[in-house]
Every structure is written in C-alpha cells, then in structure tokens.
mmCIF file of C-alpha atoms and ligand atoms in Angstrom:
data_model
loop_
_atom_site.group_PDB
_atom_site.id
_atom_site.type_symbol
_atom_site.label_atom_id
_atom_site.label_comp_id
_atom_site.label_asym_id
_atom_site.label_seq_id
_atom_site.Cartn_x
_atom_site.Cartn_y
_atom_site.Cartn_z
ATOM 1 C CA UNK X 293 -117.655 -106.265 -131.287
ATOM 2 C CA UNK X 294 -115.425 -102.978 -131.328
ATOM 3 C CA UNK X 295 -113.931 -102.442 -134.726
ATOM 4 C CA UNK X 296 -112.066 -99.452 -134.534
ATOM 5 C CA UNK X 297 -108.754 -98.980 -133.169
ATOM 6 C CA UNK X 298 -107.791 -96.652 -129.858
ATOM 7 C CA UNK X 299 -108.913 -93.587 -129.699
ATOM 8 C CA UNK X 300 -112.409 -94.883 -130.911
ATOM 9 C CA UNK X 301 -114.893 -96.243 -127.980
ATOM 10 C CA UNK X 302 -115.632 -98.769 -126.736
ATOM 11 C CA UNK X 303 -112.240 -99.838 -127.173
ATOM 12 C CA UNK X 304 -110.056 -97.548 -125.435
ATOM 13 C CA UNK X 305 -112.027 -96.845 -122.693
ATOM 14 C CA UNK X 306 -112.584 -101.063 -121.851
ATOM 15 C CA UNK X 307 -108.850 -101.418 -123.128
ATOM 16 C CA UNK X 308 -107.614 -99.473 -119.643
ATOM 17 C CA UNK X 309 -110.219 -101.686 -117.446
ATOM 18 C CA UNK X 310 -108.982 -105.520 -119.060
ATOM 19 C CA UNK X 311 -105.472 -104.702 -119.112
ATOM 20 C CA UNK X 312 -105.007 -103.331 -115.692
ATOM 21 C CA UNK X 313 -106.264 -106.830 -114.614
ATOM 22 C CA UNK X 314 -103.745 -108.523 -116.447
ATOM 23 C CA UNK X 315 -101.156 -106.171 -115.917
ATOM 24 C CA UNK X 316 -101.580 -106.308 -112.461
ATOM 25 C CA UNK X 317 -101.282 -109.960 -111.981
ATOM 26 C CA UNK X 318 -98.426 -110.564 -114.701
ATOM 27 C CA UNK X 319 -96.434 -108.069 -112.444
ATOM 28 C CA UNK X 320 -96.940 -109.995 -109.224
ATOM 29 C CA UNK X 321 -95.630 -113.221 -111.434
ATOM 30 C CA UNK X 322 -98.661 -115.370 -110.021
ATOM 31 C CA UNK X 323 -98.330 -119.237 -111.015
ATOM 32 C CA UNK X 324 -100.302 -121.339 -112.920
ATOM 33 C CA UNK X 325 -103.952 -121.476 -113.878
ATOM 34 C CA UNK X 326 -106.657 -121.955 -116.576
ATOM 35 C CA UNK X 327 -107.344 -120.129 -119.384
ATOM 36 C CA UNK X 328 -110.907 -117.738 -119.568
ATOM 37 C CA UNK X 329 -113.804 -119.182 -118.599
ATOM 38 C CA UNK X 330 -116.841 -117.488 -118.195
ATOM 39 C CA UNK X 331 -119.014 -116.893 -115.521
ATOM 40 C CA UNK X 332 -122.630 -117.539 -116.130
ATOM 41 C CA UNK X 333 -124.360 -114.795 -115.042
ATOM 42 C CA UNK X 334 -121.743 -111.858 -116.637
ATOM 43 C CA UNK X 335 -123.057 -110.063 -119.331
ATOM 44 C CA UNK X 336 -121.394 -110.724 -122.345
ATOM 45 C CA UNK X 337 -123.501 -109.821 -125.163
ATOM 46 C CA UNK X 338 -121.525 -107.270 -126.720
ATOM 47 C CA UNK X 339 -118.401 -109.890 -127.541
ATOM 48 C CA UNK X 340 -115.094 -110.918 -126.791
ATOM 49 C CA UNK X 341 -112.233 -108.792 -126.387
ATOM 50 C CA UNK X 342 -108.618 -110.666 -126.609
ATOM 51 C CA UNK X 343 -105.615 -109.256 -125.202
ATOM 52 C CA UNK X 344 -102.159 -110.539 -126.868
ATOM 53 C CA UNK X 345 -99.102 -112.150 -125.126
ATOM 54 C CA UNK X 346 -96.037 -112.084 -127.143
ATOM 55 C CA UNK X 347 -93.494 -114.232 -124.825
ATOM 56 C CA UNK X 348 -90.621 -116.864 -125.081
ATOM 57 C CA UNK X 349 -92.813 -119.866 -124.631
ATOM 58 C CA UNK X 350 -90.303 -122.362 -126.359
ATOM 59 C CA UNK X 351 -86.589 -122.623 -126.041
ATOM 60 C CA UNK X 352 -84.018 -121.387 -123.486
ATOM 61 C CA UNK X 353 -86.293 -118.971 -121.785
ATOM 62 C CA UNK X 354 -89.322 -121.042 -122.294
ATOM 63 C CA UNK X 355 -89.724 -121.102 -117.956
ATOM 64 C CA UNK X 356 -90.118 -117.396 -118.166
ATOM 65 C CA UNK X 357 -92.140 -116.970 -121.339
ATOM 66 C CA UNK X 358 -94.491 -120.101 -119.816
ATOM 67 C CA UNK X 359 -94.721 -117.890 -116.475
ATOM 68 C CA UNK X 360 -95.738 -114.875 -118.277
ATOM 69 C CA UNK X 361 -98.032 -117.082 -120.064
ATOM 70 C CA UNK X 362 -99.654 -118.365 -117.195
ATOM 71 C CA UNK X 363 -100.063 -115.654 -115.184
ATOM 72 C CA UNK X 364 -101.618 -113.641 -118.249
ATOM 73 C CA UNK X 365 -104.571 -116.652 -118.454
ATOM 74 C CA UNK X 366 -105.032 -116.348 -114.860
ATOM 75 C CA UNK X 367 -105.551 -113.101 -114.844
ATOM 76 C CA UNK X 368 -108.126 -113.261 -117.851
ATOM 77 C CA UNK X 369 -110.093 -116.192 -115.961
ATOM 78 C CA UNK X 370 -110.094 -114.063 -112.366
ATOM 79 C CA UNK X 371 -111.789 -110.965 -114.890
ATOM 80 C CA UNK X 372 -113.865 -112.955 -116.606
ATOM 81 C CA UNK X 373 -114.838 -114.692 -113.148
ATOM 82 C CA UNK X 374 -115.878 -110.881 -112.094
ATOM 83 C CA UNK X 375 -117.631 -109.620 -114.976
ATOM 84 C CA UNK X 376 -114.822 -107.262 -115.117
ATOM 85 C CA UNK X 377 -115.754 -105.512 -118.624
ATOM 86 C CA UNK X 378 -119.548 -105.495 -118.730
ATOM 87 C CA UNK X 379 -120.711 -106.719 -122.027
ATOM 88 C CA UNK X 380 -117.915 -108.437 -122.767
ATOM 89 C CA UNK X 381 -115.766 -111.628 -122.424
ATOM 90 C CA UNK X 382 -112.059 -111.555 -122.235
ATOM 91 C CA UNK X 383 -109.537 -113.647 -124.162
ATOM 92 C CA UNK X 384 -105.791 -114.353 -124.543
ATOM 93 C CA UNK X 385 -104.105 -115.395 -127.809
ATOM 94 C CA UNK X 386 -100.755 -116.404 -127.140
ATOM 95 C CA UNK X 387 -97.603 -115.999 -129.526
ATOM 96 C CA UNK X 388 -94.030 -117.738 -129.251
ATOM 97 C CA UNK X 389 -91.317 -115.345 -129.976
ATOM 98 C CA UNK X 390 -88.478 -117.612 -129.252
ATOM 99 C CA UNK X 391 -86.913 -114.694 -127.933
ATOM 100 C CA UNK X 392 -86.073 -113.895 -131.522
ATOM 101 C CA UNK X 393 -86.980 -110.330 -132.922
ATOM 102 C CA UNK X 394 -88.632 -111.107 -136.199
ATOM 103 C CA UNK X 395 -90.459 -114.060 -135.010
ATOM 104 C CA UNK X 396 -91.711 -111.529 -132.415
ATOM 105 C CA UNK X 397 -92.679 -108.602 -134.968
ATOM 106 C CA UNK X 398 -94.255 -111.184 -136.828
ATOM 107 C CA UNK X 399 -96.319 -112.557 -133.674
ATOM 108 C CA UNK X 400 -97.319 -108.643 -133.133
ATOM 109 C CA UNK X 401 -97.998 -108.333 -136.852
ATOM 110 C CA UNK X 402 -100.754 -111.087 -136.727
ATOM 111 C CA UNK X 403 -102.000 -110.017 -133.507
ATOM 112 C CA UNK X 404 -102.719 -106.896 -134.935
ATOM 113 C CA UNK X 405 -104.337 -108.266 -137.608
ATOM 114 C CA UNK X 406 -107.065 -109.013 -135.033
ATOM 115 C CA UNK X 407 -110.341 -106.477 -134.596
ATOM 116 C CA UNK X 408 -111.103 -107.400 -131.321
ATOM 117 C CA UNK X 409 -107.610 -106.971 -130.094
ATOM 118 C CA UNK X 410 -106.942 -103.978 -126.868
ATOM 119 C CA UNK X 411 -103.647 -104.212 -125.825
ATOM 120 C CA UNK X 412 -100.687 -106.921 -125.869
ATOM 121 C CA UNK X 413 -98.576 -108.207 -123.037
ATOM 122 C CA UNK X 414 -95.034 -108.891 -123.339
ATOM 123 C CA UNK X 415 -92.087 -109.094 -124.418
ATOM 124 C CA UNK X 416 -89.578 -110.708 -122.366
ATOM 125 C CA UNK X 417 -86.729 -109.555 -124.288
ATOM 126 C CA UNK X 418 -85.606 -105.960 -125.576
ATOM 127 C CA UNK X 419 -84.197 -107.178 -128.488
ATOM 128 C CA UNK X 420 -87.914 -108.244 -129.275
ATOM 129 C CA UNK X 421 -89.373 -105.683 -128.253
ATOM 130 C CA UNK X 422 -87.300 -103.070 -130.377
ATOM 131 C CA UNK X 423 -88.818 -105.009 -133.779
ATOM 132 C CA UNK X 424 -92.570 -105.146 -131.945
ATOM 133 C CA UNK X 425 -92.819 -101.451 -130.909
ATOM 134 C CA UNK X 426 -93.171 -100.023 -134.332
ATOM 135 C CA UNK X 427 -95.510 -102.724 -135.433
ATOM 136 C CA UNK X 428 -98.034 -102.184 -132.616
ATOM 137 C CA UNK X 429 -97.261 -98.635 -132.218
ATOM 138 C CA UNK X 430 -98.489 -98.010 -136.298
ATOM 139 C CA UNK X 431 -101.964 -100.446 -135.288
ATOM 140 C CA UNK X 432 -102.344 -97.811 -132.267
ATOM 141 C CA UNK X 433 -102.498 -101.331 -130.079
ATOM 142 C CA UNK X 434 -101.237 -100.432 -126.141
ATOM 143 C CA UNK X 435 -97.796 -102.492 -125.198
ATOM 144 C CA UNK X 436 -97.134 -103.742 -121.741
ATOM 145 C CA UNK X 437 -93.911 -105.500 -121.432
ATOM 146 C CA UNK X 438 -92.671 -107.254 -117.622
ATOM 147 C CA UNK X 439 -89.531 -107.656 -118.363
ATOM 148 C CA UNK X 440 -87.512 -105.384 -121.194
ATOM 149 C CA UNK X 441 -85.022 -102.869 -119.566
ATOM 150 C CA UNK X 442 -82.954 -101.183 -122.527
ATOM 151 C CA UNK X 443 -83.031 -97.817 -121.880
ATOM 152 C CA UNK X 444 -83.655 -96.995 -125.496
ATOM 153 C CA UNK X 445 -87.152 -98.568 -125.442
ATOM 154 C CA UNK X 446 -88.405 -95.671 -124.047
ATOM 155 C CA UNK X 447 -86.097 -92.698 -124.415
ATOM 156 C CA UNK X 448 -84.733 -93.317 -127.862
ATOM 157 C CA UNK X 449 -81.001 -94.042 -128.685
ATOM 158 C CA UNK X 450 -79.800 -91.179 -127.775
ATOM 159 C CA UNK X 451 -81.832 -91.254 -124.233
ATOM 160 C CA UNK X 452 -78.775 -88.648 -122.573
ATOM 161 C CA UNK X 453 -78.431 -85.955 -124.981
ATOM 162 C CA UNK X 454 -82.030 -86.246 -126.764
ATOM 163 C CA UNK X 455 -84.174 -88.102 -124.458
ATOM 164 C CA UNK X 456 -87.324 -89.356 -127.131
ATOM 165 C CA UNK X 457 -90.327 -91.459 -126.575
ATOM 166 C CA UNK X 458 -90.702 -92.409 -129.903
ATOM 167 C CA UNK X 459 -93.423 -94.891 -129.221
ATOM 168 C CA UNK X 460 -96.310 -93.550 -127.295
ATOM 169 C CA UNK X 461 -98.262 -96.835 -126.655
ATOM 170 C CA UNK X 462 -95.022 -98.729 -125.355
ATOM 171 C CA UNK X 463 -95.154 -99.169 -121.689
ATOM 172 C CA UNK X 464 -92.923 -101.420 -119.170
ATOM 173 C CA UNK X 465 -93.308 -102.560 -115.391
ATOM 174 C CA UNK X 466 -89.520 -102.913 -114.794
ATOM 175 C CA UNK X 467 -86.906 -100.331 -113.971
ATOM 176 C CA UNK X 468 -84.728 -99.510 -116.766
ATOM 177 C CA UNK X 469 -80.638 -100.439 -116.654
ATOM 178 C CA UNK X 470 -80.399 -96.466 -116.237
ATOM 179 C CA UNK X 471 -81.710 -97.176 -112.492
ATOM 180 C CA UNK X 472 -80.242 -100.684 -112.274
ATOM 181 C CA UNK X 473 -76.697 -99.967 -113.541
ATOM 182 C CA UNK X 474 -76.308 -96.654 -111.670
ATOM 183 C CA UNK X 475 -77.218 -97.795 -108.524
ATOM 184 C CA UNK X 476 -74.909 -100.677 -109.193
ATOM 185 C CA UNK X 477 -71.867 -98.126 -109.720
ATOM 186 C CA UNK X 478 -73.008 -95.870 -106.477
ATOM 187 C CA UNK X 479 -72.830 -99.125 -104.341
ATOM 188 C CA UNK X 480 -69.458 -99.810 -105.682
ATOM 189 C CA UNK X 481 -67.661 -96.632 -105.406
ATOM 190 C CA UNK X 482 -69.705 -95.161 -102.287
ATOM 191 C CA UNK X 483 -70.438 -97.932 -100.445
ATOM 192 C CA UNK X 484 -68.186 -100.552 -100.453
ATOM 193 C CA UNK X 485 -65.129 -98.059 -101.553
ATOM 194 C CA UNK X 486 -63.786 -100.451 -104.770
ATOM 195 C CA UNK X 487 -63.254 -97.809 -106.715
ATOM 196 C CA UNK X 488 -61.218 -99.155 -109.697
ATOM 197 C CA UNK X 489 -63.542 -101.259 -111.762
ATOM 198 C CA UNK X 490 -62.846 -103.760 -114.891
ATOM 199 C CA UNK X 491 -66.339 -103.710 -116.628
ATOM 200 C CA UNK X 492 -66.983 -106.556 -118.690
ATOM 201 C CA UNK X 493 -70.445 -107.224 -121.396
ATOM 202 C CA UNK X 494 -71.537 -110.299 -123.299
ATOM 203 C CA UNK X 495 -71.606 -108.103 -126.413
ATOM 204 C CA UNK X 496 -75.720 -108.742 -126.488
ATOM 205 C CA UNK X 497 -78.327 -106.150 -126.003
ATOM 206 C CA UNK X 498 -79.293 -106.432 -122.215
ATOM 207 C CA UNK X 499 -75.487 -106.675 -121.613
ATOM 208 C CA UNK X 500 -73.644 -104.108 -123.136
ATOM 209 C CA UNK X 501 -76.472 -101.463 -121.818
ATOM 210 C CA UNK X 502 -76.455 -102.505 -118.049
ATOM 211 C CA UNK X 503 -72.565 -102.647 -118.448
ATOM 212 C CA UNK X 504 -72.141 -98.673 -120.012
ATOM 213 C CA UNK X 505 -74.902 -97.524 -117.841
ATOM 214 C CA UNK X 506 -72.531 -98.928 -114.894
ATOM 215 C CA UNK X 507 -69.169 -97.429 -116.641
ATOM 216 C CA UNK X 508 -71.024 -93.690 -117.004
ATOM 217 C CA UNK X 509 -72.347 -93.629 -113.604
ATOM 218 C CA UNK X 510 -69.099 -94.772 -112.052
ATOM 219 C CA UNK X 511 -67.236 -92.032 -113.108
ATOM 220 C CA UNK X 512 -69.858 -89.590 -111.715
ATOM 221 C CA UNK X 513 -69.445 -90.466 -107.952
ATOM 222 C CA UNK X 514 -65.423 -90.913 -108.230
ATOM 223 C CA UNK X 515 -64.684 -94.343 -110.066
ATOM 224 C CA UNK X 516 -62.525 -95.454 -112.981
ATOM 225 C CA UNK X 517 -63.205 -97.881 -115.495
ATOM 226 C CA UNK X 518 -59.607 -99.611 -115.442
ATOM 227 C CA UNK X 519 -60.447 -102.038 -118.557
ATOM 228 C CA UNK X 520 -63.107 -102.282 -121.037
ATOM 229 C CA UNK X 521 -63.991 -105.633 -122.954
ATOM 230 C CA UNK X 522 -66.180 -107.697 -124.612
ATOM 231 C CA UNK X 523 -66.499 -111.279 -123.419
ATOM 232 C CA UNK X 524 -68.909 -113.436 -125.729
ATOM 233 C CA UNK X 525 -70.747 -115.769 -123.287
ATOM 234 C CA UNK X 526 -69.829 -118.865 -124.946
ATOM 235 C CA UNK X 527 -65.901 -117.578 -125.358
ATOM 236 C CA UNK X 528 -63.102 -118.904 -122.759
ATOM 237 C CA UNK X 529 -63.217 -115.985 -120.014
ATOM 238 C CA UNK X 530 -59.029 -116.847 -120.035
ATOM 239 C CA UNK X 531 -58.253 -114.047 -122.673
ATOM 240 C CA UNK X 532 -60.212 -111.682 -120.474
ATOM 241 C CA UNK X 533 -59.188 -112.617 -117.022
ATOM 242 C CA UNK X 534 -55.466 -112.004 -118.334
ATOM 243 C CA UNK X 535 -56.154 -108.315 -119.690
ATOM 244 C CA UNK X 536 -58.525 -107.944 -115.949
ATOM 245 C CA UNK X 537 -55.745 -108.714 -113.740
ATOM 246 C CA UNK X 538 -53.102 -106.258 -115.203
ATOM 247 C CA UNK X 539 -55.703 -104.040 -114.588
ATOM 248 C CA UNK X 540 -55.576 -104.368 -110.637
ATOM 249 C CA UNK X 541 -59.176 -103.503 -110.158
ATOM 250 C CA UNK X 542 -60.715 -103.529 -107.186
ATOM 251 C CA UNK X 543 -63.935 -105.247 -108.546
ATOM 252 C CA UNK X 544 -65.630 -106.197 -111.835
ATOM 253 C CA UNK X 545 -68.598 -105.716 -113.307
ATOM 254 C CA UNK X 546 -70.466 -108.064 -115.271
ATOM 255 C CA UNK X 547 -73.174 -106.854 -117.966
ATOM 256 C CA UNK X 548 -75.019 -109.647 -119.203
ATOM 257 C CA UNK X 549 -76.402 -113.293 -117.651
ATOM 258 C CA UNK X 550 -75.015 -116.126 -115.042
ATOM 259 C CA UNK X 551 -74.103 -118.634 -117.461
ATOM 260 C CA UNK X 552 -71.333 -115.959 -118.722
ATOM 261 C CA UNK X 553 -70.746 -114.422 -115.181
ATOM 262 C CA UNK X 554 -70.550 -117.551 -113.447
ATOM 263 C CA UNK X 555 -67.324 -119.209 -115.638
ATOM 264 C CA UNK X 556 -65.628 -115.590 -115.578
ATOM 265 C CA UNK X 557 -65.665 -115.492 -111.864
ATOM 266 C CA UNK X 558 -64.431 -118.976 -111.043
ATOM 267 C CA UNK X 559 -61.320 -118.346 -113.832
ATOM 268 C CA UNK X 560 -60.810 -114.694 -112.187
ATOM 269 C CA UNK X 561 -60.426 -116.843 -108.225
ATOM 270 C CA UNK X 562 -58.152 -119.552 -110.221
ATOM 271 C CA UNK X 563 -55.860 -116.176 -111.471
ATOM 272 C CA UNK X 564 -55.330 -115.135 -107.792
ATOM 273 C CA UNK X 565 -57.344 -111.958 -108.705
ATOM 274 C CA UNK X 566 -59.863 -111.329 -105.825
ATOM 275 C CA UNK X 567 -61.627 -108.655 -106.822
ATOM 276 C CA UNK X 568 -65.770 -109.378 -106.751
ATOM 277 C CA UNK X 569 -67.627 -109.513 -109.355
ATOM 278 C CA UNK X 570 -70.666 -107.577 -109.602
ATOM 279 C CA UNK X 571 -73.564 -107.644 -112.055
ATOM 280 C CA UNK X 572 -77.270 -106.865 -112.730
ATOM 281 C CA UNK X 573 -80.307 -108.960 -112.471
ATOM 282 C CA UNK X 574 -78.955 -111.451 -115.058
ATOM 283 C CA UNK X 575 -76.680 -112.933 -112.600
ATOM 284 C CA UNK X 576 -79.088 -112.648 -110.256
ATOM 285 C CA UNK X 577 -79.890 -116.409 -109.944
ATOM 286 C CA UNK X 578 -79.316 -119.862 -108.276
ATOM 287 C CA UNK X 579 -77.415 -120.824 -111.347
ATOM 288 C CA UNK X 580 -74.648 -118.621 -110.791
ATOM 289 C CA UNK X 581 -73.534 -120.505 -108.133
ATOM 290 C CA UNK X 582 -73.450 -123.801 -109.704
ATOM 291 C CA UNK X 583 -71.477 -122.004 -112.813
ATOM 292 C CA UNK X 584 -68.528 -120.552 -110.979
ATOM 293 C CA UNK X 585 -69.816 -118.002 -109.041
ATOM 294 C CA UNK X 586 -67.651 -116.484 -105.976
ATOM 295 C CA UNK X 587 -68.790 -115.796 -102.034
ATOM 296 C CA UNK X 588 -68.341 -112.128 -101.973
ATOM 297 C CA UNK X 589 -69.623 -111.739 -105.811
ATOM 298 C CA UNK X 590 -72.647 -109.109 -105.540
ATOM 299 C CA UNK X 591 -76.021 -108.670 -107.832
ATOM 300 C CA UNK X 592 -78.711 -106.096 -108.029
ATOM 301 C CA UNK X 593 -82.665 -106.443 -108.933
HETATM 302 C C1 NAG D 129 -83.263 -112.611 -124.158
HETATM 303 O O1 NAG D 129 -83.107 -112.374 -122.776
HETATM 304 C C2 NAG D 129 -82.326 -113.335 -122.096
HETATM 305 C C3 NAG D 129 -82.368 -113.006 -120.622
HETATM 306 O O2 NAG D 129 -82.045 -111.675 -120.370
HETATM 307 C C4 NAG D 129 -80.921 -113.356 -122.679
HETATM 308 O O3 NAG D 129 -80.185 -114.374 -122.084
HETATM 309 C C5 NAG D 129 -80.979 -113.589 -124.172
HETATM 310 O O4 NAG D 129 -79.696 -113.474 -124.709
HETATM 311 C C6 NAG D 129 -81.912 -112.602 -124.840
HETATM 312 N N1 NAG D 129 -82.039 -112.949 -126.243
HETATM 313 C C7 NAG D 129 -81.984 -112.021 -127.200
HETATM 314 C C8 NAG D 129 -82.158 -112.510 -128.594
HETATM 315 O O5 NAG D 129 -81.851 -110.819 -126.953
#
C-alpha cells in the first residue's frame, strides 16, 4: 500500500491513471450505478487505492451531490472491471458537505487523514471549495472539482491585476464566470443591441462573481451598467424592481440561481418593465419557469 504522498511513487504516477477514469465519467454526468467491485482475475495484490468525493449529498443540492456521487462509483466499478491500475483495487469514500464550507474542509481534513488516498473529486460549490483547497493543497492530495466556477479558485483574488494560482493541485472541469459572464455581456451589447443593463446578484458567492464579471465585460464592448444592487434571494424583488425601472434598461442581468431570478422577472412583467432578464447557468433550469420566469428571458451554460 503506497504511504507516501505525491511526488513519491507509486502514488503519483497510478494517481494520474485512477483519476482520469473518474474524472472522465463524472464530467459526462453518467447516472447511477454500483459501487467497486472487483473483477476476479485483476491483479490486486499490491492494495487498494481510494479516491475521495467531497459533494452535497444531503440537503437542497442533495440531486446534484447524489449525481456526482453516483457517477464517481460508476466510474470506480467500470476501472476496477478493467484492471485499470495493475496491482491495485480502487475505492471511493464519500463525504457530505452540505454545501457548507467547514463541513467540507472538515470532510477533506479526514480524507486526508487517509494513506491510501490519490486524489479527491468534488466540490460542487466554490464556497466549499475555497475552505478545501488549502487543506488538500498542504496533504499534496490532487483536487478535481465538476462544478466550482469562482474565478478566484484558480487565479487568486485579485485574478485581473495579479493573476495567482495559489493552489497547484486544484483543478476544475467547468469554465470559469470569467468565460461565462463575458460572453453573457458580448451577447447583450453585440448581439442583441440592449445596451443599457440593470445588473442584479443574490449577494452569495457564485452570484455576485458571474454578476461583476458581466458588469466589467459590458463596458468593454460599449455597455452601461444603469443600476447596481443586491437582491437577497429570499427578499421581495419589489424594492428592486422599483430602483430597475427608473433605470430604463434595456435588459437585466441576473447573478445568482432560478429560485431568485424567477420571482424578480415575473414582478419586473407585473411593473410594465419589459426588459429581459438574462443570467448564467443558475437560471439555467426548468424551475425558472415555474418561478416567474419570462418568454424572451435568456441564460448561458
Ligand atoms: C451552493 O451552490 C448552489 C448552486 O449554485 C447555490 O444555490 C448555493 O447557494 C451554494 N451554497 C453556498 C453555501 O455557497
């Protein structure tokens, strides 16, 4: 069994075999299946490996974090089916975040803990993975998260003036909200010529990045920001859709998820204001419909 941590064979070198596996299938978001079994004939007299999943696999995001989750053991079975690291069997240990930072740099911190560990899979959330990076990061343990787009993750927090990858064993399979929310604002201003935007963020993490990435990039390619607020998802959007329509703006963008969106469009319609609203890929879901959500409203993924 290997003991040391990367850097140190076997377990780097078998860490970029098992975890391109996984990776590979977490990415394509495959469905259910069975955790590792072993086939008989593979050679597996040198141990088990595990890999770590870190995920929301209770509460509000408990479909996604169960996806992740399930994808992850299907992966593991498939290598395991295929002998894919000779010598060895593969294993998952799962970890609930809750989608809640400490719970999740406490999940990494007992992964860690664990010798035969290669690599971890996961978060779903930046917010979690902000706490994790660091702990994994000091355990030289390899981070693969599907989901996590703050911008900061990997280019520090000041990722404009003083770009930094602070964490070198932190990687991600999702664009960033420096692709999503610029493209966003190009489409806007260059495409469908609304020019004058009211940006709006939940105040939260994903939210307020998408939303400024939108407002910087707008400005670039001929676009104003005509208001700026904060709009806590569970708040009344009727303060805000007041303080939109003096505005006039030809559309609005939302930074943060449908349940918020969805509310703030339907009051916007009731206010005679027009205007689409626009967001990222957290509005980008049947839901939004059902919560308010107007024909003509655009998302991006
Ligand atoms: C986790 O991500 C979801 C989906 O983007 C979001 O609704 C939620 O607010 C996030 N939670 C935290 C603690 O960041």
């Amino acid at each position: 069994m290997p003991r040391g941590r990367a850097g140190t064979t076997p377990r780097s070198g078998v860490l970029t075999l098992a975890l391109t596996a996984v990776v590979a299938l977490v990415v394509t978001g495959c469905g259910s299946g069975s955790g590792g079994g072993t086939a008989a004939d593979c050679d597996t007299s040198r141990g088990t490996l595990v890999v770590g999943l870190v995920a929301p696999l209770t509460g509000e995001l408990a479909s996604v974090g169960l996806g992740m989750k399930n994808s992850a053991d299907l992966a593991i079975k498939e290598a395991n089916d295929r002998c894919a690291v000779p010598g060895y069997h593969l294993a998952i240990q799962s970890q609930d975040d809750r989608a809640d930072p400490r719970t999740g740099a406490a999940a990494a911190r007992t992964l860690a803990g664990d010798p035969s560990l290669i690599g971890v899979l996961g978060p779903f959330n930046s917010s979690v993975a902000l706490e994790m990076q660091r702990v994994l990061a000091d355990a030289s343990i390899v981070e693969i998260s599907p989901g996590t787009t703050a911008v900061q993750l990997t280019r520090g927090s000041n990722p404009v003036t003083a770009p930094l990858r602070q964490y070198q064993s932190f990687f991600r399979t999702v664009a960033t909200d420096a692709v999503q929310g610029p493209a966003a604002a190009a489409y806007m201003a260059e495409q469908a010529d609304r020019r004058r935007v009211a940006v709006v963020s939940d105040g939260k993490t994903y939210g307020e990045g998408i939303a400024s990435e939108f407002g910087k990039q707008l400005a670039t390619v001929g676009g104003t920001v005509v208001t700026r607020l904060q709009l806590p998802p569970e708040a009344s959007p009727a303060a805000a859709v007041g303080a939109i329509a003096r505005s006039r703006p030809d559309a609005v963008f939302y930074g943060g998820e449908y349940p918020g969106a969805g509310p703030l469009s339907r009051a916007l319609g009731a206010a005679g204001v027009t205007a689409p609203v626009m967001g990222g890929d957290g509005i980008v879901n049947p839901g939004y419909v059902a919560a308010g959500g107007r024909e003509g409203d655009l998302g991006t993924s």
